[in-house]
PDB file of C-alpha atoms in Angstrom:
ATOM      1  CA  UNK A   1      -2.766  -6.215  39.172  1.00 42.00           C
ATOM      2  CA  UNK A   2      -5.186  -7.167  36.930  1.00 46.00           C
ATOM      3  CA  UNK A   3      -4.483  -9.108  33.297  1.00 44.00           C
ATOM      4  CA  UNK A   4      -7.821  -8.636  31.526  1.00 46.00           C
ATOM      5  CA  UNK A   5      -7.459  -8.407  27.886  1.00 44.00           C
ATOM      6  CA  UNK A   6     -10.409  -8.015  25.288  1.00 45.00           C
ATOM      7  CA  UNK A   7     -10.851 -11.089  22.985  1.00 44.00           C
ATOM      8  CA  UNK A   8     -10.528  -9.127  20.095  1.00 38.00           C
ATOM      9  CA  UNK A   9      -6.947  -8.777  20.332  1.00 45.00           C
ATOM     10  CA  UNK A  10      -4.604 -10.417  18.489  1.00 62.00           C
ATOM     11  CA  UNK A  11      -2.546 -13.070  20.053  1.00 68.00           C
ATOM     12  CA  UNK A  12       0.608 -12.142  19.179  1.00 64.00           C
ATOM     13  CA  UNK A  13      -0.347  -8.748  21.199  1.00 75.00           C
ATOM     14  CA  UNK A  14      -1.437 -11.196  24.542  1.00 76.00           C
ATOM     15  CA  UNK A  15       1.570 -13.245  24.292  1.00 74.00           C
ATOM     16  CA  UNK A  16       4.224  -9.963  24.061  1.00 75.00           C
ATOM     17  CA  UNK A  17       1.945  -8.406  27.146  1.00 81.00           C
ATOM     18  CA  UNK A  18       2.124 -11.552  28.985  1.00 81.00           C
ATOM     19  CA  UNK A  19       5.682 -11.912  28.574  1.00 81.00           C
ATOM     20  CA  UNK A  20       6.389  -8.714  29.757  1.00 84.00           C
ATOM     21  CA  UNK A  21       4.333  -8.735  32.465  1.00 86.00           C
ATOM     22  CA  UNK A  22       6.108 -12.027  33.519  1.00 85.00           C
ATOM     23  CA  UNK A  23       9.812 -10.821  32.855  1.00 83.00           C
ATOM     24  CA  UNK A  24       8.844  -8.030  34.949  1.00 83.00           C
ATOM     25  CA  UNK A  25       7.896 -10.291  38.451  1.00 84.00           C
ATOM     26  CA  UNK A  26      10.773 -12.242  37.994  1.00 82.00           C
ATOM     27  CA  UNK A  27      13.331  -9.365  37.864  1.00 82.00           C
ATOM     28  CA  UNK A  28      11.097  -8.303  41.191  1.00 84.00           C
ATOM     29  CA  UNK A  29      11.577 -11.896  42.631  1.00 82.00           C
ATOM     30  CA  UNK A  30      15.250 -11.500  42.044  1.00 80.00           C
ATOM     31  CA  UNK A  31      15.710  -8.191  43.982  1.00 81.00           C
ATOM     32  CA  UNK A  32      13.166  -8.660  46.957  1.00 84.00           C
ATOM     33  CA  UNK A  33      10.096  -7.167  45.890  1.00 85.00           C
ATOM     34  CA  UNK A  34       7.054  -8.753  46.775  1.00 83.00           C
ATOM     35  CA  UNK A  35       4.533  -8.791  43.796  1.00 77.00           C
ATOM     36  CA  UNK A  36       1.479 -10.888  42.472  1.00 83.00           C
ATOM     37  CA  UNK A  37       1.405 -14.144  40.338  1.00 82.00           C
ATOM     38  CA  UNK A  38       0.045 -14.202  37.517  1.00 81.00           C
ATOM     39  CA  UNK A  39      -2.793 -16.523  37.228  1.00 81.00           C
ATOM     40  CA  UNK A  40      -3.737 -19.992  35.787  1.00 76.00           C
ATOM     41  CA  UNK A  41      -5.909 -18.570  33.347  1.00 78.00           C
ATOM     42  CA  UNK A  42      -4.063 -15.860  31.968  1.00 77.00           C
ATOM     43  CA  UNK A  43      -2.084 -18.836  29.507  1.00 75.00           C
ATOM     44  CA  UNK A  44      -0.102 -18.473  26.294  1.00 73.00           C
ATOM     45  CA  UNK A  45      -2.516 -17.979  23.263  1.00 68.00           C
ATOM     46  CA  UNK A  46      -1.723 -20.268  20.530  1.00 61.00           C
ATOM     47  CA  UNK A  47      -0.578 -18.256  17.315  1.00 56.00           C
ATOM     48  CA  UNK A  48      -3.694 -18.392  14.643  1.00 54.00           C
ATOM     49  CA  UNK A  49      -2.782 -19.000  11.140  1.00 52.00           C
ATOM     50  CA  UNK A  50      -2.208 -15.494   9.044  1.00 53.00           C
ATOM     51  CA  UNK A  51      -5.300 -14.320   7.211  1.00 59.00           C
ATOM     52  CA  UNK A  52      -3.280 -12.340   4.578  1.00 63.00           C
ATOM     53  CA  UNK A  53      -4.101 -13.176   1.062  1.00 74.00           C
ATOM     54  CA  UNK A  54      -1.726 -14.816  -1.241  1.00 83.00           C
ATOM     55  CA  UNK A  55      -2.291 -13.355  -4.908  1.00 89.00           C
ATOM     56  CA  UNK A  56      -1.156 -15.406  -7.269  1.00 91.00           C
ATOM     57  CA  UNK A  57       1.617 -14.653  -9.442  1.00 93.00           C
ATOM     58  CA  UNK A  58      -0.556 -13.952 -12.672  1.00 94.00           C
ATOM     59  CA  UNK A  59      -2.305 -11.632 -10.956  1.00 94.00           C
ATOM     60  CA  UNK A  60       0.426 -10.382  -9.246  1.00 95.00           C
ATOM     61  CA  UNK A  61       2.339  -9.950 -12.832  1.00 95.00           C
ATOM     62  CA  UNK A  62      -0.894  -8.473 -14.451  1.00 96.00           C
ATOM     63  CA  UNK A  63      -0.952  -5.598 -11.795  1.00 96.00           C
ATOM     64  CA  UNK A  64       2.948  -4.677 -12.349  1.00 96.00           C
ATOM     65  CA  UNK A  65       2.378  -4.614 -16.099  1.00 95.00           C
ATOM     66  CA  UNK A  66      -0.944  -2.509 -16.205  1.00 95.00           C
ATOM     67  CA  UNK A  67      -0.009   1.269 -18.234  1.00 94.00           C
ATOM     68  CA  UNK A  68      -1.533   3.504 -15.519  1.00 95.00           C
ATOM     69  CA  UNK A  69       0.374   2.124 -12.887  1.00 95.00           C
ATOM     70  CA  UNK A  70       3.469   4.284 -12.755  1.00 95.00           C
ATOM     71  CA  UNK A  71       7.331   3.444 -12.613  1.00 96.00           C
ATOM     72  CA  UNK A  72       7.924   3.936  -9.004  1.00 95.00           C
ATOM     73  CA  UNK A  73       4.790   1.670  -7.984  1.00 97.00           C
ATOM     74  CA  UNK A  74       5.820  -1.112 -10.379  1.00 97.00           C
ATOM     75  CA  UNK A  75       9.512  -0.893  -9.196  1.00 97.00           C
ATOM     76  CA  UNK A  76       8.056  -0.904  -5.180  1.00 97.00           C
ATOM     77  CA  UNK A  77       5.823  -4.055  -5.632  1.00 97.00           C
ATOM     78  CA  UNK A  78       7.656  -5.762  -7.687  1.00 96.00           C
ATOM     79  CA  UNK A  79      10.452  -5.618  -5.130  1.00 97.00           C
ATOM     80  CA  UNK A  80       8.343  -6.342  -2.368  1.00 96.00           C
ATOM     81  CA  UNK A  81       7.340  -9.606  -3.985  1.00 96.00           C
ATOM     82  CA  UNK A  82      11.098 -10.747  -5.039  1.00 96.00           C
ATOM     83  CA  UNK A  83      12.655  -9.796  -1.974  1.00 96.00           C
ATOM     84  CA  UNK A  84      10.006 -11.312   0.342  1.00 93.00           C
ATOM     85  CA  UNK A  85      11.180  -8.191   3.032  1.00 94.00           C
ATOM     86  CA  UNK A  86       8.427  -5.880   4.903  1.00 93.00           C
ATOM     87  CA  UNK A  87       7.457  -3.161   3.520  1.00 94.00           C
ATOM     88  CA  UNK A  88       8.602  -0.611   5.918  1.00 93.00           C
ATOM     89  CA  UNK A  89      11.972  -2.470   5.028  1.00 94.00           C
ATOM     90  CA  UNK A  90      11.790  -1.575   1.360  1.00 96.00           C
ATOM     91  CA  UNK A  91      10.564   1.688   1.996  1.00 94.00           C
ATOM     92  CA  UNK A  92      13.725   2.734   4.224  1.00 93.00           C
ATOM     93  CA  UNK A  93      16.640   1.694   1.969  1.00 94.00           C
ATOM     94  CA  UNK A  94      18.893   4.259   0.359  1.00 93.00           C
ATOM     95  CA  UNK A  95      19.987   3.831  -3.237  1.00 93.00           C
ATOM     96  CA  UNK A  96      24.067   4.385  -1.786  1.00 93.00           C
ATOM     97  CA  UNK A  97      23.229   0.776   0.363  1.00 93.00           C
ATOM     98  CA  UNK A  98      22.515  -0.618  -2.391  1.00 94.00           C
ATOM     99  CA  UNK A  99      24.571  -3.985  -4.736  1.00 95.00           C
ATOM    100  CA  UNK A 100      23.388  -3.257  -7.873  1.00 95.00           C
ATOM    101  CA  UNK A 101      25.524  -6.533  -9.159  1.00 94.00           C
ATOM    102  CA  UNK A 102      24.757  -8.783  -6.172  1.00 95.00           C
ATOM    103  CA  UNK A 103      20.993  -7.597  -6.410  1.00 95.00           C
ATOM    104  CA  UNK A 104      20.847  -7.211  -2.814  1.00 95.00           C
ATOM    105  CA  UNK A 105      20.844  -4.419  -0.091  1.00 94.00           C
ATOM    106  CA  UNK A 106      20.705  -4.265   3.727  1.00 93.00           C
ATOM    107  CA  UNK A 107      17.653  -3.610   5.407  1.00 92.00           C
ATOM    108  CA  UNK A 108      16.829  -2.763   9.201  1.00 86.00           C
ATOM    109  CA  UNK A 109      14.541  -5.408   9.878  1.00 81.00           C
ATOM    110  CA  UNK A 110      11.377  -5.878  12.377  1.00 76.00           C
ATOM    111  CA  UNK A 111      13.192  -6.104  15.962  1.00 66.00           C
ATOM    112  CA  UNK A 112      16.580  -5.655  14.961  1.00 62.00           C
ATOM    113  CA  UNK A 113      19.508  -5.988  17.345  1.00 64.00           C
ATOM    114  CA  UNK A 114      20.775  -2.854  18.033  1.00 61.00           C
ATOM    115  CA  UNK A 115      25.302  -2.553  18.509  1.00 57.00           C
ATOM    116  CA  UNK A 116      25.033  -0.201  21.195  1.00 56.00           C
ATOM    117  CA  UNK A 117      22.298   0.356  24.084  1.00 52.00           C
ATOM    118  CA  UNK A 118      21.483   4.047  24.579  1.00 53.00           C
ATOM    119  CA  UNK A 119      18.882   6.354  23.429  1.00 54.00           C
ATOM    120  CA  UNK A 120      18.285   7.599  19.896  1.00 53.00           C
ATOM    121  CA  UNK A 121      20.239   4.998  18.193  1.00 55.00           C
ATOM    122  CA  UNK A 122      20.861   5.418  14.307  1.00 58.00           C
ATOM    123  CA  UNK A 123      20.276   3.174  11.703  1.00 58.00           C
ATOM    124  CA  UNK A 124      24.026   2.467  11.770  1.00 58.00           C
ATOM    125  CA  UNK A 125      23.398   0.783  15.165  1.00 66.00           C
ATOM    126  CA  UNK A 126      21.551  -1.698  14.498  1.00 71.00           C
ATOM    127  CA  UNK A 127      22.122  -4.633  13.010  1.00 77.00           C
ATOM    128  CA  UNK A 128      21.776  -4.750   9.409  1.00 87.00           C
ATOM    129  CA  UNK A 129      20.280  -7.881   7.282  1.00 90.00           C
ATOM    130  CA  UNK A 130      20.473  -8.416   3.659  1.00 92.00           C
ATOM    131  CA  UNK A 131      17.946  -9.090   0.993  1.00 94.00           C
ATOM    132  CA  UNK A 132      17.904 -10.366  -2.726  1.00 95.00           C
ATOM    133  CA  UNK A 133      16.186  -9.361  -5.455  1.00 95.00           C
ATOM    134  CA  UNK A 134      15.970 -10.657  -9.098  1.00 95.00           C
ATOM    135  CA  UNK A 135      15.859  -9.821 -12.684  1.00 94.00           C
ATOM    136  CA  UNK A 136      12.267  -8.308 -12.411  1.00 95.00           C
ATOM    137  CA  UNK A 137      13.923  -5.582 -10.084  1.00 96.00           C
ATOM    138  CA  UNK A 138      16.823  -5.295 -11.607  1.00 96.00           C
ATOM    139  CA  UNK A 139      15.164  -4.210 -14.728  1.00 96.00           C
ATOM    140  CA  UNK A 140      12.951  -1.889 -12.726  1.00 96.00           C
ATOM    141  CA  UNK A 141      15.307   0.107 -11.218  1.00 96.00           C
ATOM    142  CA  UNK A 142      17.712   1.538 -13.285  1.00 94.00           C
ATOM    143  CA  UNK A 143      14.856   3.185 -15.026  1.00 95.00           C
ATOM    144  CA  UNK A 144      13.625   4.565 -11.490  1.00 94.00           C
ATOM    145  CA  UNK A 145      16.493   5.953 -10.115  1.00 92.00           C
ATOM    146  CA  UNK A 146      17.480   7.694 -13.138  1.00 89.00           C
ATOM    147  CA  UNK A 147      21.214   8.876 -12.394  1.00 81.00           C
ATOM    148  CA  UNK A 148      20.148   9.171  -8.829  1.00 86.00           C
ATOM    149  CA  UNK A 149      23.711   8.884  -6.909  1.00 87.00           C
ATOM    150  CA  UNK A 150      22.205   9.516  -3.070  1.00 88.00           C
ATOM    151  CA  UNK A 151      18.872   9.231  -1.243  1.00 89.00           C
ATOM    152  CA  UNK A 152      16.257   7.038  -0.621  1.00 92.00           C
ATOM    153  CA  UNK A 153      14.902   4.703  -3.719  1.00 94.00           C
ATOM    154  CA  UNK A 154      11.375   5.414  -3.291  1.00 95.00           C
ATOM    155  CA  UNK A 155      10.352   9.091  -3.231  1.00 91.00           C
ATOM    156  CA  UNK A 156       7.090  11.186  -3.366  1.00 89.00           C
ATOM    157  CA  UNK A 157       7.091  13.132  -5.743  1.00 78.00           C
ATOM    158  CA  UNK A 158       7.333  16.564  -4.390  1.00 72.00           C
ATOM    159  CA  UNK A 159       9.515  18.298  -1.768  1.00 68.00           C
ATOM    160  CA  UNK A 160       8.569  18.626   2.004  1.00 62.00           C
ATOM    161  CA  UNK A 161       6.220  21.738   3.044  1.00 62.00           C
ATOM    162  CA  UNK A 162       7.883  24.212   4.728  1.00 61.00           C
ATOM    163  CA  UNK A 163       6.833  23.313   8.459  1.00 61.00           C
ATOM    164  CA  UNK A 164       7.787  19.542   8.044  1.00 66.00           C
ATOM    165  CA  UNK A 165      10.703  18.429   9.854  1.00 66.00           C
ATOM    166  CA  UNK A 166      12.241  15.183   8.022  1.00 67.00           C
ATOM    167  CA  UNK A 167      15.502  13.725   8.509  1.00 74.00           C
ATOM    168  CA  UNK A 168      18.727  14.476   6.315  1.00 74.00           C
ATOM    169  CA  UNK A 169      18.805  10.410   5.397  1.00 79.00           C
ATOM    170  CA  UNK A 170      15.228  10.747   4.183  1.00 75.00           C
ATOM    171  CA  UNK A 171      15.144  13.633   1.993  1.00 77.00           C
ATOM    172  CA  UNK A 172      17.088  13.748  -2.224  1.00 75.00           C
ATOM    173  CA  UNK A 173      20.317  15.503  -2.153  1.00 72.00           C
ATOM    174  CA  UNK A 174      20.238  19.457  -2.915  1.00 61.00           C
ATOM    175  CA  UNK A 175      17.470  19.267  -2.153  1.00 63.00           C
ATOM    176  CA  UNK A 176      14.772  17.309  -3.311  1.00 71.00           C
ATOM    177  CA  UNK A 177      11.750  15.358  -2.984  1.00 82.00           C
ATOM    178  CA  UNK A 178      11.408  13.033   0.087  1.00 85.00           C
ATOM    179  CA  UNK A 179      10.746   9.600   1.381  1.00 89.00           C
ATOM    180  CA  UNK A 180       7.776   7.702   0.341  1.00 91.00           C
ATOM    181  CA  UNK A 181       6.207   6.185   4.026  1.00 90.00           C
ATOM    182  CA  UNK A 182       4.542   3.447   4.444  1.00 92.00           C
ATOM    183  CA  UNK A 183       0.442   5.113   4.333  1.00 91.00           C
ATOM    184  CA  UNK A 184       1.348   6.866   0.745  1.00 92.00           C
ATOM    185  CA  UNK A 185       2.587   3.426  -0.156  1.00 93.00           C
ATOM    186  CA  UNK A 186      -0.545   2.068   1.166  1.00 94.00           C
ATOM    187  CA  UNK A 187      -3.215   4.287  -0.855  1.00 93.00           C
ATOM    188  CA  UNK A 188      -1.669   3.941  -3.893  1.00 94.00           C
ATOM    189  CA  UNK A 189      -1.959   0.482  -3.614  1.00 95.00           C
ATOM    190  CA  UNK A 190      -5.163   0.277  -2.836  1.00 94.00           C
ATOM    191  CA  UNK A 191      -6.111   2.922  -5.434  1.00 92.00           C
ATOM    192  CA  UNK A 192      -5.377   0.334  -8.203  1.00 94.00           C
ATOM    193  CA  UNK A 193      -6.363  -2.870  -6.617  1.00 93.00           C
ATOM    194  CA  UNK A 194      -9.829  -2.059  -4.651  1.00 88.00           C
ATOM    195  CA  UNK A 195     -12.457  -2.471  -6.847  1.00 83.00           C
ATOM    196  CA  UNK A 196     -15.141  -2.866  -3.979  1.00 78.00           C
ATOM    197  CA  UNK A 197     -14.409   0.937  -3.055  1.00 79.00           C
ATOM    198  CA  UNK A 198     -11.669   2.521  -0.978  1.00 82.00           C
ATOM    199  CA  UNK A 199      -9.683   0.518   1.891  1.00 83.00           C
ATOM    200  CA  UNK A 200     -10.852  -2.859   0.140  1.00 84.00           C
ATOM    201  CA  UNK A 201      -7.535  -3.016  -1.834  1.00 90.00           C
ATOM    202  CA  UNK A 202      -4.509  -5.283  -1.828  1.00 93.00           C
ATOM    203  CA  UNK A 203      -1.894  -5.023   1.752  1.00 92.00           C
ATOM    204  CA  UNK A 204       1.527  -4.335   0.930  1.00 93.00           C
ATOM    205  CA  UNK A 205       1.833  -7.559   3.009  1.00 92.00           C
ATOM    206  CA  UNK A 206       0.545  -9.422   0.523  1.00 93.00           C
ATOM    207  CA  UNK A 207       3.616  -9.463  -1.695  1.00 95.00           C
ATOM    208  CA  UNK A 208       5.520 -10.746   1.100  1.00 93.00           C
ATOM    209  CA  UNK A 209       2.959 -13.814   1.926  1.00 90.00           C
ATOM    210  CA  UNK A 210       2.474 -14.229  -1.806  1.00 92.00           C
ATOM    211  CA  UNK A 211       5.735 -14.772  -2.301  1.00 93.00           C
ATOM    212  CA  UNK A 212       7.458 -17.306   0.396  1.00 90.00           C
ATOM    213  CA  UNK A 213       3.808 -19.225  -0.311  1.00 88.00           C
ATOM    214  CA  UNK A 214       4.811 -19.161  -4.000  1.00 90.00           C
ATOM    215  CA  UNK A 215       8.371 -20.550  -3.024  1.00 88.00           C
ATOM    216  CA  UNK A 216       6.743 -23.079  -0.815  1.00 84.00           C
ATOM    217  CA  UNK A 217       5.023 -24.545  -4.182  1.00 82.00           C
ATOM    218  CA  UNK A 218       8.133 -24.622  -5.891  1.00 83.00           C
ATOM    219  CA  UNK A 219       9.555 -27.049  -3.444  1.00 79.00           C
ATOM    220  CA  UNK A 220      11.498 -24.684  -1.472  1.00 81.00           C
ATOM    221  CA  UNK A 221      13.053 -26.085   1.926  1.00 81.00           C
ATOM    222  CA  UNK A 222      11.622 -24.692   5.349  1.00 82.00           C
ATOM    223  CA  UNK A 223      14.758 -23.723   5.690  1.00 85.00           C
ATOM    224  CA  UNK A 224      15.189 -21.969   2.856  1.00 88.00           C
ATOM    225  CA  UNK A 225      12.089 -20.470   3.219  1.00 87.00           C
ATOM    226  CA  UNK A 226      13.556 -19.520   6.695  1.00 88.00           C
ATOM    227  CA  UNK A 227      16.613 -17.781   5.441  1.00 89.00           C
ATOM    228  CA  UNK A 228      14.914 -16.098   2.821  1.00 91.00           C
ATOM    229  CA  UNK A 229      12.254 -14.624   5.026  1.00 88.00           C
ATOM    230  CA  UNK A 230      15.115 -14.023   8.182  1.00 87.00           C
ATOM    231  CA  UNK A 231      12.235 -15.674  10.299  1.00 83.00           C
ATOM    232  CA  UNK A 232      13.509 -16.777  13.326  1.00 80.00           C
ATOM    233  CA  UNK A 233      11.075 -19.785  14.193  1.00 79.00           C
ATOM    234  CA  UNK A 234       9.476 -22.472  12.371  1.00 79.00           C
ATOM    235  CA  UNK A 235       6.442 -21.865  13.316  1.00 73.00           C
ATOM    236  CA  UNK A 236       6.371 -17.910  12.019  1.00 71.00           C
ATOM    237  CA  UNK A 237       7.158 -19.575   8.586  1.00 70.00           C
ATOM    238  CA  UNK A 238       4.013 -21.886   8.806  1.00 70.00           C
ATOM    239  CA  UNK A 239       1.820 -18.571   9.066  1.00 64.00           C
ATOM    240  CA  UNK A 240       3.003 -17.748   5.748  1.00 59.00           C
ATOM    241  CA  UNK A 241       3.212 -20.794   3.811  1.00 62.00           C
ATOM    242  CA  UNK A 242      -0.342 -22.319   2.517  1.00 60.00           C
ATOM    243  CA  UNK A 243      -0.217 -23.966  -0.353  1.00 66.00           C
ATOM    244  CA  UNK A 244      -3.142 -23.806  -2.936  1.00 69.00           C
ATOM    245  CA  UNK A 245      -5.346 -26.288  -4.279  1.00 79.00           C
ATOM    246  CA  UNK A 246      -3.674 -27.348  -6.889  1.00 77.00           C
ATOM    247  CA  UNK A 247      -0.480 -27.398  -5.076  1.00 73.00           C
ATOM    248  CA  UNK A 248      -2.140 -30.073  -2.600  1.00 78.00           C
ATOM    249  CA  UNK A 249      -3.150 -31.915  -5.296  1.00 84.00           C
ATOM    250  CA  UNK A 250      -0.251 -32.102  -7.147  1.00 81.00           C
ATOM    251  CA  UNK A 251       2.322 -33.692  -4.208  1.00 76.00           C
ATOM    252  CA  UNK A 252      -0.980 -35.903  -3.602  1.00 86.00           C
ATOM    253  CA  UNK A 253      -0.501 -37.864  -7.075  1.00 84.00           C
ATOM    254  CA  UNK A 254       2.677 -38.517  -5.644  1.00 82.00           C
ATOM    255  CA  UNK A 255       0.936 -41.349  -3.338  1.00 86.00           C
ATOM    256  CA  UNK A 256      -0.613 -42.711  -6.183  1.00 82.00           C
ATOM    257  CA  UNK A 257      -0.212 -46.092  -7.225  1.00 84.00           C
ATOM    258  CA  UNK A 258       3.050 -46.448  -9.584  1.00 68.00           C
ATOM    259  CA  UNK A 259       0.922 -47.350 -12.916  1.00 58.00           C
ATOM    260  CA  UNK A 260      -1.802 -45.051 -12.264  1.00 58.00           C
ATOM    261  CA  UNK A 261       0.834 -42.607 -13.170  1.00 52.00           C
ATOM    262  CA  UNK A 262       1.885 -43.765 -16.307  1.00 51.00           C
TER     263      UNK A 262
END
């Protein structure tokens, strides 16, 4: 068996592999089967820091508040940003899942635990985690939804062809447009942000880093920063968390002599 693996990958991608790879002899140890080792120099790759961009939140307010960007994009970012979730996270939830009071709503996050092992699983099998949003949001969306009882929050803005097979839970009740995925989410992103041509736009991603790095500034606890992320390990949240400049320089008068202060 051989464990070659391009440089270019990511590390997270090596470590997974490697992990499986190594899960896999052992459960062949534990039932008889002879198999290879793996070797000394195939070794856990340390976790670089994320290269995501964190926006700041002027810029991050100027963009929401621009007139050409419309209602559903300003609702969808500015969500992204209070909430801290994934995208794919924002994009799934149904306006019925929704606490409009609590400003919060269960999401289906990135390797979720599932209630039940067996094939084709529905969302209602896994298990669910809340997020919060705040009065940004919670302006936004009334306006959005519009009445809108059922369905998912963020829609295109045009019903499904003919020959497109989409799921009941994605699709506007009788019947209507359907679920905005992650690429449309994507362009139109990048269709108001790049200014050095197409593709060379903001990530969706960036609201999320933007965000917990923000709350990191404000003096927010690791473990706050934990909880409001629903990272498991310490060392995910580090990824996301780098404080700017003036940040740095701030907590550094902090060591300053006590009259130098005054």
């Amino acid at each position: 068996m051989c464990l070659c693996w391009p440089q270019r990958q990511h590390s997270n991608t090596w470590n997974s592999r490697r992990a499986a790879v190594i899960s896999w002899l052992g459960w062949c140890g534990e039932h008889g089967y002879d198999g290879p080792a793996v070797p000394d120099w195939a070794k856990r790759l340390a976790v670089p820091d994320s290269e995501t961009s964190a926006r700041s939140k002027m810029a991050i307010d100027r963009l929401i508040a621009r007139r050409e960007v419309h209602l559903r994009e300003k609702t969808l970012w500015r969500m992204l940003y209070e909430t801290v979730a994934r995208s794919d996270e924002i994009l799934g939830v149904n306006i019925e899942e929704m606490d409009f009071a609590g400003r919060r709503c269960p999401v289906k996050a990135k390797g979720a635990r599932t209630k039940a092992r067996h094939r084709g699983q529905a969302r209602e099998d896994f298990v669910l985690e809340p997020v919060y949003w705040d009065a940004g949001t919670a302006r936004l969306l009334p306006r959005l939804l519009k009445g809108r009882p059922r369905g998912p929050v963020f829609v295109t803005y045009r019903t499904p062809g003919p020959g497109k097979v989409v799921s009941p839970r994605d699709l506007c009740p009788a019947p209507g447009p359907a679920r905005l995925s992650y690429g449309q989410a994507r362009a139109l992103l990048d269709e108001h942000t790049a200014v050095r041509g197409p593709g060379k736009g903001w990530d969706l991603h960036e609201y999320r880093h933007s965000g917990l790095t923000h709350l990191g500034e404000q003096g927010a606890s690791l473990l706050m920063l934990m909880a409001k992320s629903r990272h498991k390990k310490p060392e995910n949240e580090r990824r996301y968390f780098k404080p700017s400049p003036e940040a740095i320089a701030e907590v550094t008068s902090l060591l300053a002599p006590g009259d130098s202060r005054r």
